DNA sequence: CTGAAAGCGCTTACAG
DNA sequence: CTGAAAGCGCTTACAG
């Protein structure tokens, strides 16, 4: 006897029970494979199975999940659109890894985005609780909401190193520190003595790690590096030329999901008719996903995004399973990309 | 008093009720916005809201779904991986549109894949019932499962035209028929009189529509078109040369998500040192998402994937809302792509 | 060996 | 104006 008007509805365990002449819990037992090992006559079992078959029974995942308190859903939260319109977006390789590993572990993926949502809305973030656990992808950490998740014991993993919550936040990061230092060392070996480092204005662990690596290599090699923070608009051809006039022979750019820094340098160079590595060397602290047609391959390093995605899923499912929280933070190595934009320093102009 | 061992768990309406000194259903009423317009004292309302706030209450989407029979989740089912490793995959633009419109309508996206799952497993498909409705993306229709969904009144929409279930399957397709006819007409206008049409071996509505368009234009213009079915392996340089020797001046290739046909032709041409449009014209019945670096832009037509994604979401949410099932099938127009691979026919070789 | 009960966390008539 | 009840469709102890 239902109370709502309902669409032609699927058979339930109750229907099967009625048809087989047993109780509904018995149906659940039989169809659940009887994991508890309860004694069941073969005859009853068969009657139930036949009834289920004849009715075309399909278990309702919602009800099952309510009683079992787990739903085999992994959330993926991106603070910008998961599928941005610039097709070559750097999230994609993470998604490849996340999907692969989630499928391998029998989880489905639930996509959440705060894009378009009002700022700081914790309700938006709370939607993720629908999933058994959630992956987060973004340059920053909304500390209040994440703190609450952690307090509640809600399983979550960040993709990207984050120390905003001290040691509490589980993450899978990449070794930007060593990889960035290597880039500078390669430039030093080629003979560059004076670099400009162009980075985004805002701070994030991903920025701090790159700059730390750069600084350590600068200290090791004795090259000079001027750090320039930009929001994109303030790097133009004139500025680029003034750096070169000051003796800068190589420009190192931070890589971020928006790639503001490197894009600004490239535009300024193109506008000024400057070419890499003839006029100056250009290195990226990272890589560009899906090279833009017409642009040369940037020298830099490859971030193991796919493997990071996989590792993050493994960490998350481990947390969900309540495994001993050993490897709660993980850093994967990057590998160098030779590219086409780095070479020996240009000969200084004659005076 | 719970019976299972539980992680530190979130507050429920029962907890709020206890704290506010009201019944649990009253809490539900207050938090649900009291749509029924039940009388409620402001004081009670406020006590409940305060208690919810102080406990950090978040409704359980699963429980809500069980009683409300809806959960603001839209499924997206892909029969291959949603994020294939070849970065430039044609699903991406669909996903952009789907995400945009889903976000605009307040739905989250639930990703399902049958990739890796055993063939024909209906259980795999049944997972989608967790969502309020589901989008399907794929060349083929598993008729039995889809028929059952339709019988049950489960809301679903295919992206791509499909008539495997007669008129029953809701879809958003693209007008491959007209667009394909236009491609042939443009070739005819350039002077081509003999084409080879290279298509996949297996049949699907997307194939049938392209071929229908091709044939209608062939009939109109009086050009000749030889239809060749390929699985990729059987189109090589020798075969390509023999077509040209027979007087074929333009090759038209079917576009599919795997792009077997066009890839085979391109490889054969490259291997034989043949160039387009100098040695022959090459047109695609569709477009290539994210042009492969180094390959020329193919002549063909653009499929409005993003808009198809958006339209499919709108159709699906309409179905979920039980709107009069008027626009249950929708075909969007494509627009021509000039590209670089089509030109006038080469001069016939001297004999 | 099998049935009846309680519970998962909500919503929605229905009494008072 | 508010509370108690029933129900969504399952699972899992617990009695017999």
XYZ file of C-alpha atoms (C1' of nucleotides) in Angstrom:
734
model
C 0.000 0.000 0.000
C 1.861 3.052 -1.134
C 0.913 6.528 -0.170
C 2.363 8.488 -3.002
C 1.391 8.374 -6.582
C 4.270 6.418 -8.062
C 5.626 5.633 -11.468
C 5.291 1.952 -12.442
C 7.646 0.705 -9.793
C 10.160 -2.043 -9.668
C 9.577 -5.147 -7.586
C 10.964 -5.068 -4.067
C 12.109 -7.759 -1.714
C 8.683 -7.582 -0.136
C 7.110 -8.576 -3.458
C 9.471 -11.498 -3.763
C 8.738 -12.564 -0.215
C 5.012 -12.554 -0.867
C 5.447 -14.621 -4.022
C 7.844 -17.100 -2.429
C 5.905 -17.339 0.796
C 8.790 -16.269 3.042
C 9.637 -13.164 5.005
C 11.312 -10.171 3.429
C 14.463 -10.523 5.542
C 14.813 -14.058 4.290
C 14.782 -12.706 0.770
C 17.491 -10.256 1.704
C 19.504 -13.109 3.159
C 19.224 -15.258 0.076
C 19.897 -12.490 -2.408
C 22.697 -11.082 -0.296
C 24.573 -14.340 -0.830
C 24.131 -15.263 2.825
C 27.537 -13.999 3.881
C 26.723 -14.558 7.535
C 26.489 -18.269 6.768
C 22.993 -18.636 8.150
C 21.420 -22.019 7.637
C 18.943 -22.001 4.764
C 17.155 -24.884 3.106
C 18.007 -25.264 -0.527
C 14.337 -25.405 -1.301
C 13.629 -22.011 0.262
C 16.659 -20.570 -1.413
C 15.467 -21.789 -4.785
C 11.931 -20.528 -4.301
C 13.284 -17.085 -3.494
C 15.663 -17.048 -6.430
C 12.923 -18.160 -8.804
C 10.561 -15.498 -7.542
C 13.227 -12.823 -7.882
C 13.981 -13.967 -11.404
C 10.375 -14.036 -12.469
C 9.720 -10.559 -11.110
C 12.904 -9.148 -12.588
C 14.112 -7.941 -9.245
C 16.844 -5.285 -9.045
C 18.015 -4.169 -5.619
C 17.564 -0.501 -4.835
C 21.043 0.924 -4.315
C 19.723 3.751 -2.203
C 18.041 1.575 0.356
C 20.994 -0.737 0.428
C 23.287 2.153 1.060
C 21.168 3.627 3.802
C 21.307 0.476 5.829
C 24.854 -0.450 4.988
C 26.183 3.074 5.572
C 28.471 2.985 2.594
C 27.799 3.514 -1.059
C 30.910 2.909 -3.117
C 30.929 6.477 -4.270
C 34.065 8.585 -4.382
C 33.641 12.336 -4.580
C 35.861 14.547 -6.678
C 35.665 18.193 -5.787
C 37.136 20.838 -8.037
C 37.083 24.468 -7.072
C 36.835 25.495 -10.686
C 34.860 23.712 -13.379
C 35.969 20.114 -13.736
C 35.751 20.435 -17.479
C 36.881 23.902 -18.397
C 36.261 25.115 -21.889
C 39.918 25.443 -22.785
C 40.143 21.831 -23.808
C 43.751 21.347 -22.855
C 43.230 21.707 -19.174
C 45.637 20.258 -16.692
C 42.957 18.519 -14.671
C 42.390 15.960 -17.359
C 45.365 13.719 -16.641
C 44.428 13.634 -12.964
C 40.942 12.539 -13.950
C 42.343 9.750 -16.078
C 44.196 8.330 -13.092
C 41.322 8.875 -10.713
C 38.859 7.141 -12.980
C 41.173 4.226 -13.646
C 41.843 3.480 -10.041
C 38.296 4.141 -8.895
C 37.004 1.675 -11.480
C 39.648 -0.838 -10.450
C 38.468 -0.591 -6.870
C 34.773 -0.782 -7.687
C 33.889 2.805 -6.901
C 31.860 5.208 -8.973
C 32.806 8.846 -9.231
C 30.712 11.735 -8.040
C 31.702 15.104 -9.477
C 31.287 18.275 -7.463
C 32.150 21.775 -8.492
C 32.020 25.012 -6.607
C 32.241 26.893 -9.862
C 29.310 29.182 -10.132
C 28.487 28.777 -6.468
C 28.663 31.698 -4.104
C 31.965 32.175 -2.288
C 32.620 30.380 0.956
C 29.338 28.553 0.948
C 29.983 25.613 3.238
C 26.753 24.029 2.123
C 28.244 23.643 -1.296
C 31.153 21.768 0.166
C 28.915 19.681 2.351
C 27.348 18.044 -0.650
C 30.422 15.876 -0.845
C 29.351 13.950 2.250
C 27.094 11.978 -0.011
C 30.173 10.076 -1.100
C 32.049 7.643 1.105
C 35.060 9.926 0.803
C 36.257 12.770 -1.361
C 39.218 13.903 -3.425
C 39.975 17.614 -3.658
C 41.701 19.330 -6.505
C 42.687 22.947 -6.116
C 45.419 25.397 -5.331
C 43.952 26.414 -1.997
C 42.339 24.825 1.028
C 39.121 26.164 2.548
C 40.420 25.629 6.039
C 37.226 25.825 8.030
C 35.309 23.306 5.967
C 38.244 20.937 5.707
C 38.905 21.178 9.428
C 35.337 20.160 10.053
C 35.576 17.199 7.695
C 38.712 16.054 9.464
C 37.116 16.512 12.870
C 34.196 14.394 11.763
C 36.473 11.680 10.505
C 35.221 12.152 6.970
C 37.759 10.547 4.624
C 39.360 12.996 2.216
C 42.533 13.352 0.205
C 43.948 16.409 -1.504
C 45.682 16.130 -4.831
C 48.643 18.427 -4.337
C 50.713 19.042 -1.223
C 48.996 21.181 1.392
C 50.156 22.181 4.843
C 47.498 24.778 5.573
C 46.108 22.469 8.243
C 49.467 21.473 9.620
C 49.976 17.751 9.401
C 46.328 16.888 9.355
C 45.470 16.985 5.686
C 46.101 13.797 3.699
C 47.499 14.486 0.262
C 49.338 13.162 -2.762
C 51.762 15.752 -4.054
C 54.598 16.046 -6.529
C 58.195 16.837 -5.761
C 58.239 20.377 -7.121
C 61.194 21.244 -4.902
C 63.729 18.904 -6.484
C 62.320 19.265 -9.959
C 62.529 23.052 -9.800
C 66.052 22.951 -8.455
C 67.023 20.683 -11.353
C 65.689 23.165 -13.877
C 67.838 25.919 -12.420
C 70.870 23.654 -12.279
C 70.493 22.780 -15.936
C 70.362 26.469 -16.805
C 73.467 27.105 -14.711
C 75.286 24.280 -16.475
C 74.438 25.865 -19.814
C 76.146 29.030 -18.642
C 73.258 31.173 -17.491
C 74.256 33.436 -14.594
C 71.249 35.675 -14.255
C 67.633 34.520 -14.240
C 64.289 36.132 -13.784
C 61.695 34.008 -12.005
C 58.147 34.930 -12.924
C 55.487 33.600 -10.604
C 51.865 34.197 -9.665
C 50.987 36.804 -7.099
C 49.100 34.622 -4.713
C 50.739 32.084 -2.436
C 50.083 28.394 -2.303
C 52.175 25.397 -1.283
C 52.662 24.583 -4.945
C 54.245 28.035 -5.382
C 56.276 27.834 -2.201
C 57.746 24.469 -3.178
C 58.813 25.673 -6.588
C 60.365 28.789 -5.208
C 62.131 26.828 -2.468
C 63.670 24.532 -5.058
C 64.680 27.452 -7.192
C 66.303 29.217 -4.259
C 68.209 26.165 -3.126
C 69.685 25.685 -6.598
C 70.443 29.389 -6.814
C 72.390 29.079 -3.580
C 74.207 25.975 -4.829
C 75.165 27.327 -8.209
C 75.717 30.977 -7.390
C 73.500 32.212 -10.228
C 71.356 35.223 -9.594
C 67.577 35.016 -9.747
C 65.212 37.964 -9.553
C 61.760 36.978 -8.395
C 58.876 38.731 -10.092
C 55.283 38.321 -9.027
C 52.745 38.927 -11.725
C 49.041 38.783 -12.357
C 49.747 38.661 -16.045
C 48.977 42.229 -16.988
C 52.219 43.740 -15.783
C 54.610 41.670 -17.887
C 54.913 43.256 -21.321
C 57.517 43.481 -24.031
C 59.140 46.600 -22.567
C 59.609 44.886 -19.224
C 60.958 41.765 -20.875
C 63.467 43.821 -22.858
C 64.572 45.661 -19.728
C 65.309 42.343 -18.034
C 67.397 41.234 -20.973
C 69.173 44.575 -20.994
C 69.975 43.997 -17.321
C 71.742 40.784 -18.242
C 68.967 38.267 -17.705
C 69.546 35.390 -20.120
C 66.917 32.949 -18.933
C 63.404 33.302 -17.660
C 61.872 30.710 -15.409
C 58.099 30.684 -15.078
C 55.860 29.125 -12.505
C 53.345 26.635 -13.766
C 49.836 26.779 -12.342
C 46.449 25.636 -13.517
C 45.886 29.010 -15.148
C 49.475 29.366 -16.420
C 49.301 33.122 -16.049
C 53.036 33.568 -15.659
C 54.272 31.643 -18.675
C 51.504 32.925 -20.886
C 52.421 36.500 -20.040
C 56.081 35.894 -20.900
C 55.234 34.149 -24.147
C 52.897 36.928 -25.243
C 55.444 39.597 -24.384
C 58.106 37.725 -26.344
C 55.897 37.195 -29.355
C 54.824 40.815 -29.385
C 58.455 41.876 -29.273
C 59.636 39.419 -31.895
C 61.865 37.668 -29.347
C 62.538 33.958 -29.743
C 63.584 31.149 -27.413
C 66.249 30.047 -26.939
C 67.920 32.483 -29.356
C 67.072 35.691 -27.515
C 66.581 34.144 -24.088
C 65.938 30.748 -22.611
C 62.518 30.004 -21.185
C 61.879 27.236 -18.677
C 58.632 26.263 -17.007
C 58.501 24.836 -13.498
C 56.142 22.164 -14.662
C 54.674 21.179 -18.005
C 51.908 22.235 -20.299
C 49.169 19.695 -20.745
C 48.294 19.166 -24.385
C 50.766 21.477 -26.070
C 49.099 24.414 -27.754
C 49.479 24.091 -31.487
C 52.033 26.484 -32.864
C 53.879 26.922 -29.602
C 57.244 25.263 -29.097
C 57.602 22.531 -26.479
C 58.569 24.198 -23.252
C 61.559 23.031 -21.272
C 60.608 22.093 -17.721
C 59.501 18.953 -15.921
C 56.654 16.510 -16.205
C 54.241 16.185 -13.307
C 53.043 12.584 -12.846
C 49.410 13.595 -12.808
C 47.915 10.295 -13.776
C 49.863 8.430 -11.125
C 48.964 11.105 -8.593
C 45.316 10.530 -9.381
C 45.702 6.810 -8.898
C 47.670 7.176 -5.686
C 45.104 9.606 -4.290
C 42.308 7.128 -4.929
C 44.273 4.370 -3.239
C 44.934 6.565 -0.240
C 41.285 7.538 -0.037
C 39.948 4.015 -0.247
C 42.476 3.076 2.407
C 41.104 5.785 4.673
C 37.544 4.688 3.978
C 38.444 1.132 4.854
C 39.872 2.464 8.091
C 43.333 1.196 7.357
C 46.082 2.287 9.688
C 46.756 5.831 8.608
C 50.364 5.308 7.708
C 50.975 6.784 4.263
C 48.751 9.755 4.776
C 51.040 12.063 2.858
C 52.789 11.092 -0.284
C 55.116 12.918 -2.686
C 55.767 11.566 -6.175
C 58.775 12.439 -8.302
C 58.708 14.506 -11.493
C 60.924 13.926 -14.503
C 62.787 16.487 -16.580
C 61.517 17.685 -19.965
C 64.247 18.866 -22.316
C 61.888 20.864 -24.511
C 62.930 23.353 -27.155
C 63.053 26.661 -25.315
C 66.259 26.339 -23.341
C 69.764 26.697 -24.759
C 73.051 28.411 -24.089
C 72.829 32.095 -23.188
C 72.818 34.455 -26.177
C 76.057 36.356 -26.763
C 75.883 39.695 -25.041
C 75.187 42.560 -27.458
C 78.194 44.621 -28.565
C 78.390 48.044 -26.983
C 21.950 3.408 20.413
C 23.671 2.157 17.307
C 24.380 -1.430 16.647
C 27.414 -1.122 14.411
C 30.766 0.245 15.308
C 30.675 3.681 13.727
C 33.090 6.450 12.939
C 32.425 9.699 14.802
C 29.221 10.378 13.002
C 27.453 13.447 11.810
C 24.489 14.874 13.620
C 21.059 13.796 12.495
C 17.668 15.394 12.721
C 17.095 13.307 15.817
C 20.078 14.973 17.488
C 18.728 18.396 16.596
C 15.290 17.470 17.870
C 16.736 16.394 21.207
C 18.720 19.615 21.549
C 15.834 21.848 20.509
C 13.264 19.953 22.520
C 11.004 19.134 19.596
C 10.162 16.051 17.607
C 12.309 14.861 14.739
C 9.582 15.413 12.135
C 9.318 19.021 13.284
C 13.005 19.395 12.573
C 12.460 17.982 9.120
C 9.662 20.449 8.597
C 11.708 23.463 9.629
C 14.818 22.482 7.721
C 12.835 21.497 4.682
C 11.660 25.092 4.397
C 8.109 24.103 5.367
C 6.842 23.941 1.807
C 3.552 22.504 2.954
C 2.914 25.776 4.739
C 2.337 24.161 8.101
C 1.912 26.568 10.975
C 5.066 26.881 13.051
C 5.900 29.345 15.788
C 8.839 31.520 14.998
C 10.320 30.601 18.313
C 10.300 26.861 17.556
C 11.676 27.529 14.139
C 14.515 29.550 15.539
C 15.358 26.971 18.233
C 15.582 24.301 15.571
C 17.704 26.412 13.257
C 20.043 27.347 16.093
C 20.428 23.739 17.154
C 21.123 22.667 13.573
C 23.688 25.414 13.208
C 25.433 24.587 16.455
C 25.635 20.900 15.642
C 26.777 21.577 12.106
C 23.938 19.566 10.668
C 24.100 18.314 7.106
C 21.191 16.342 5.694
C 21.988 12.832 4.609
C 21.424 12.758 0.875
C 20.887 9.044 0.878
C 18.125 9.077 3.430
C 16.538 12.019 1.732
C 16.582 10.158 -1.532
C 15.007 7.091 0.000
C 12.024 8.970 1.309
C 11.833 11.687 -1.322
C 12.741 9.414 -4.146
C 15.020 12.058 -5.671
C 18.605 13.172 -4.972
C 19.686 15.867 -7.399
C 22.165 13.550 -9.010
C 22.478 13.104 -12.741
C 24.213 9.988 -13.960
C 26.520 9.988 -16.932
C 27.190 6.555 -18.320
C 29.961 5.982 -20.816
C 30.512 2.601 -22.337
C 34.220 3.253 -22.604
C 36.349 5.128 -20.108
C 35.038 8.642 -19.541
C 38.591 9.915 -19.496
C 40.561 7.963 -22.045
C 44.304 8.316 -22.044
C 44.515 9.856 -25.472
C 43.986 13.330 -24.181
C 42.187 14.664 -27.200
C 39.129 12.549 -26.815
C 35.858 13.569 -28.322
C 33.883 13.030 -25.113
C 35.426 16.056 -23.523
C 33.311 18.729 -25.219
C 30.161 16.813 -24.304
C 31.298 16.776 -20.709
C 31.862 20.520 -20.759
C 28.267 21.101 -21.780
C 26.874 18.487 -19.437
C 28.717 19.928 -16.467
C 27.723 23.493 -17.281
C 24.060 22.772 -17.547
C 23.968 20.350 -14.623
C 25.595 22.975 -12.401
C 23.166 25.584 -13.660
C 20.263 23.343 -12.690
C 21.652 22.404 -9.300
C 22.513 18.829 -10.099
C 25.735 17.003 -9.352
C 27.182 14.515 -11.774
C 27.654 10.834 -11.111
C 30.071 9.137 -13.484
C 29.580 5.520 -14.444
C 31.698 3.465 -16.752
C 31.283 -0.036 -18.002
C 34.907 -0.032 -19.048
C 36.631 -2.948 -17.432
C 33.325 -4.573 -16.589
C 32.280 -7.842 -18.160
C 30.159 -7.630 -21.278
C 26.423 -7.407 -21.006
C 26.404 -7.269 -17.257
C 23.070 -5.640 -16.532
C 24.087 -5.146 -12.909
C 26.693 -2.714 -14.117
C 24.041 -0.712 -15.854
C 21.710 -0.905 -12.911
C 24.085 1.135 -10.827
C 22.791 4.189 -12.616
C 19.461 3.929 -10.812
C 21.167 5.617 -7.932
C 20.851 8.864 -9.858
C 17.563 10.627 -10.518
C 18.166 10.110 -14.185
C 20.984 9.236 -16.503
C 22.699 10.405 -19.653
C 24.199 7.798 -21.945
C 27.096 8.327 -24.254
C 27.971 5.627 -26.714
C 27.697 4.361 -30.235
C 25.383 1.502 -29.341
C 22.355 0.838 -27.190
C 22.126 -2.191 -24.899
C 18.537 -2.765 -25.855
C 17.425 -5.066 -23.091
C 18.667 -2.888 -20.265
C 17.426 0.321 -21.850
C 14.055 -1.235 -22.584
C 13.743 -2.136 -18.962
C 14.667 1.362 -17.829
C 12.024 2.784 -20.124
C 9.446 0.270 -18.930
C 10.178 1.280 -15.364
C 9.830 4.947 -16.209
C 13.431 5.648 -15.311
C 14.412 8.996 -16.879
C 17.230 8.711 -19.383
C 18.573 10.547 -22.391
C 21.020 9.393 -25.007
C 23.571 11.749 -26.446
C 23.427 10.826 -30.111
C 20.472 9.758 -32.211
C 19.290 6.213 -31.580
C 16.354 4.345 -33.035
C 17.221 0.896 -31.791
C 14.191 1.057 -29.530
C 11.899 2.569 -32.096
C 10.552 5.879 -30.956
C 10.964 5.160 -27.307
C 14.487 6.365 -26.582
C 14.895 10.072 -25.761
C 17.974 11.567 -27.338
C 19.824 14.662 -28.434
C 21.519 14.088 -31.738
C 23.288 16.027 -34.442
C 22.179 16.442 -37.990
C 24.749 14.191 -39.606
C 22.507 13.647 -42.594
C 22.503 17.238 -43.869
C 26.060 17.916 -42.798
C 27.336 14.843 -44.636
C 25.376 15.718 -47.732
C 26.909 19.191 -47.662
C 30.407 17.750 -47.574
C 29.734 15.736 -50.694
C 28.116 18.685 -52.402
C 31.151 20.860 -51.748
C 33.374 18.191 -53.248
C 31.119 17.965 -56.282
C 31.245 21.727 -56.729
C 35.030 21.584 -56.687
C 34.844 19.177 -59.581
C 35.248 15.787 -57.924
C 33.303 13.081 -59.759
C 34.465 9.929 -58.025
C 34.744 9.468 -54.263
C 35.640 6.668 -51.937
C 33.733 6.621 -48.663
C 35.634 4.896 -45.892
C 33.569 3.917 -42.890
C 33.691 1.623 -39.891
C 32.594 -1.962 -40.200
C 29.983 -1.946 -37.506
C 26.622 -0.279 -37.872
C 25.186 2.412 -35.686
C 22.682 5.198 -36.261
C 25.556 7.671 -36.379
C 26.962 5.672 -39.304
C 23.637 5.230 -41.006
C 22.902 8.968 -40.870
C 26.225 9.899 -42.420
C 25.854 7.356 -45.138
C 22.289 8.445 -45.827
C 23.426 12.034 -46.240
C 26.254 10.979 -48.466
C 23.975 8.894 -50.658
C 21.392 11.605 -51.027
C 24.049 14.082 -52.172
C 25.513 11.463 -54.463
C 22.087 11.056 -56.043
C 21.651 14.816 -56.355
C 25.016 15.576 -57.852
C 25.587 12.480 -59.908
C 29.057 11.854 -58.478
C 30.089 8.302 -57.867
C 30.917 7.066 -54.371
C 32.386 3.681 -53.533
C 31.634 2.648 -49.967
C 34.428 0.837 -48.172
C 34.027 -0.679 -44.743
C 37.205 -0.960 -42.736
C 38.474 -2.005 -39.351
C 41.588 0.012 -39.997
C 43.965 -2.798 -40.851
C 42.834 -3.284 -44.427
C 43.443 0.233 -45.696
C 47.067 0.580 -46.717
C 49.083 2.571 -49.201
C 48.655 0.041 -51.992
C 44.896 0.158 -51.625
C 44.890 3.922 -51.493
C 46.956 4.092 -54.681
C 44.650 1.667 -56.423
C 41.675 3.889 -55.627
C 43.461 6.890 -57.069
C 44.417 4.879 -60.109
C 40.745 4.040 -60.533
C 39.960 7.725 -60.739
C 39.054 8.482 -57.146
C 39.986 12.086 -56.435
C 38.503 12.524 -52.991
C 38.205 10.313 -49.979
C 35.487 10.856 -47.432
C 35.945 9.250 -44.029
C 33.450 8.534 -41.304
C 34.126 10.138 -37.976
C 33.618 8.025 -34.855
C 34.925 8.159 -31.323
C 37.806 5.927 -32.314
C 38.371 7.586 -35.700
C 39.533 4.298 -37.166
C 38.588 5.211 -40.732
C 40.299 8.572 -41.049
C 43.349 7.437 -39.136
C 43.799 4.516 -41.506
C 43.610 6.787 -44.544
C 46.017 9.300 -43.077
C 48.548 6.623 -42.192
C 48.317 5.063 -45.635
C 48.804 8.476 -47.242
C 51.745 9.382 -45.054
C 53.389 6.038 -45.659
C 52.987 6.528 -49.399
C 54.135 10.140 -49.401
C 50.728 11.293 -50.623
C 49.503 14.737 -49.623
C 46.115 16.409 -49.318
C 44.713 18.130 -51.222
C 47.518 17.856 -53.841
C 47.262 14.110 -54.433
C 43.692 13.681 -53.278
C 41.147 15.552 -51.191
C 40.272 14.192 -47.771
C 37.070 15.104 -45.951
C 35.838 13.905 -42.610
C 32.163 13.466 -41.837
C 32.646 15.235 -38.545
C 35.548 16.937 -36.843
C 38.596 16.024 -34.841
C 38.560 17.201 -31.251
C 41.821 18.855 -30.290
C 43.716 18.644 -33.533
C 46.729 16.370 -33.346
C 49.882 18.435 -33.597
C 51.531 18.119 -36.982
C 48.400 17.036 -38.782
C 46.617 19.471 -41.074
C 43.147 20.670 -40.170
C 40.682 18.280 -41.735
C 37.850 19.505 -43.882
C 34.484 18.344 -42.614
C 31.857 19.687 -40.204
C 31.751 20.689 -36.569
C 29.498 18.732 -34.237
C 27.912 20.989 -31.597
C 29.008 18.742 -28.754
C 28.869 21.247 -25.969
C 25.393 22.368 -26.899
C 24.336 18.727 -27.245
C 25.541 18.108 -23.696
C 23.577 21.079 -22.441
C 20.452 20.133 -24.341
C 20.640 16.556 -23.092
C 20.793 17.748 -19.496
C 17.820 20.026 -20.041
C 15.851 17.187 -21.582
C 16.759 14.878 -18.740
C 15.821 17.286 -15.979
C 12.572 17.877 -17.830
C 11.875 14.158 -17.793
C 12.763 13.944 -14.117
C 10.392 16.788 -13.355
C 7.723 14.853 -15.206
C 7.209 17.584 -17.762
C 4.969 16.786 -20.686
C 7.170 14.612 -22.817
C 7.087 16.810 -25.852
C 10.649 17.391 -27.048
C 11.821 13.895 -26.351
C 13.989 13.775 -29.438
C 16.094 16.630 -30.624
C 18.512 17.099 -33.509
C 20.991 19.975 -33.516
C 22.641 21.363 -36.629
C 26.331 21.048 -37.499
C 28.343 23.687 -39.270
C 30.847 23.259 -42.083
C 34.596 23.266 -41.507
C 36.629 24.399 -44.484
C 39.839 22.811 -43.263
C 42.980 22.369 -45.348
C 42.577 18.940 -46.871
C 40.034 19.557 -49.581
C 40.743 21.247 -52.893
C 40.163 20.845 -56.584
C 40.793 17.367 -57.991
C 44.394 16.733 -59.035
C 45.031 16.711 -62.792
C 44.818 13.173 -64.070
C 48.252 11.622 -64.720
C 49.437 11.610 -68.340
C 49.244 8.250 -70.009
C 16.630 -23.888 9.907
C 13.277 -19.497 9.603
C 10.600 -15.411 11.167
C 9.837 -11.005 13.501
C 11.996 -6.804 14.968
C 14.760 -2.878 14.892
C 17.262 0.289 12.578
C 19.636 3.381 8.696
C 17.839 9.105 8.326
C 14.792 11.151 6.218
C 9.514 12.983 4.425
C 4.765 13.357 4.549
C 0.127 12.633 5.661
C -2.606 12.555 9.845
C -4.129 13.280 14.658
C -4.654 16.036 18.351
C 0.340 25.235 16.323
C 2.979 20.482 17.344
C 3.637 15.447 18.006
C 3.310 10.542 16.872
C 3.063 7.289 13.179
C 4.017 5.168 8.975
C 6.730 4.513 5.250
C 10.830 4.572 1.579
C 13.680 -0.647 0.723
C 17.043 -2.569 2.454
C 20.576 -5.248 6.346
C 21.653 -7.348 10.441
C 21.453 -8.974 14.968
C 18.269 -11.750 17.698
C 14.595 -14.978 18.967
C 12.492 -19.105 18.462
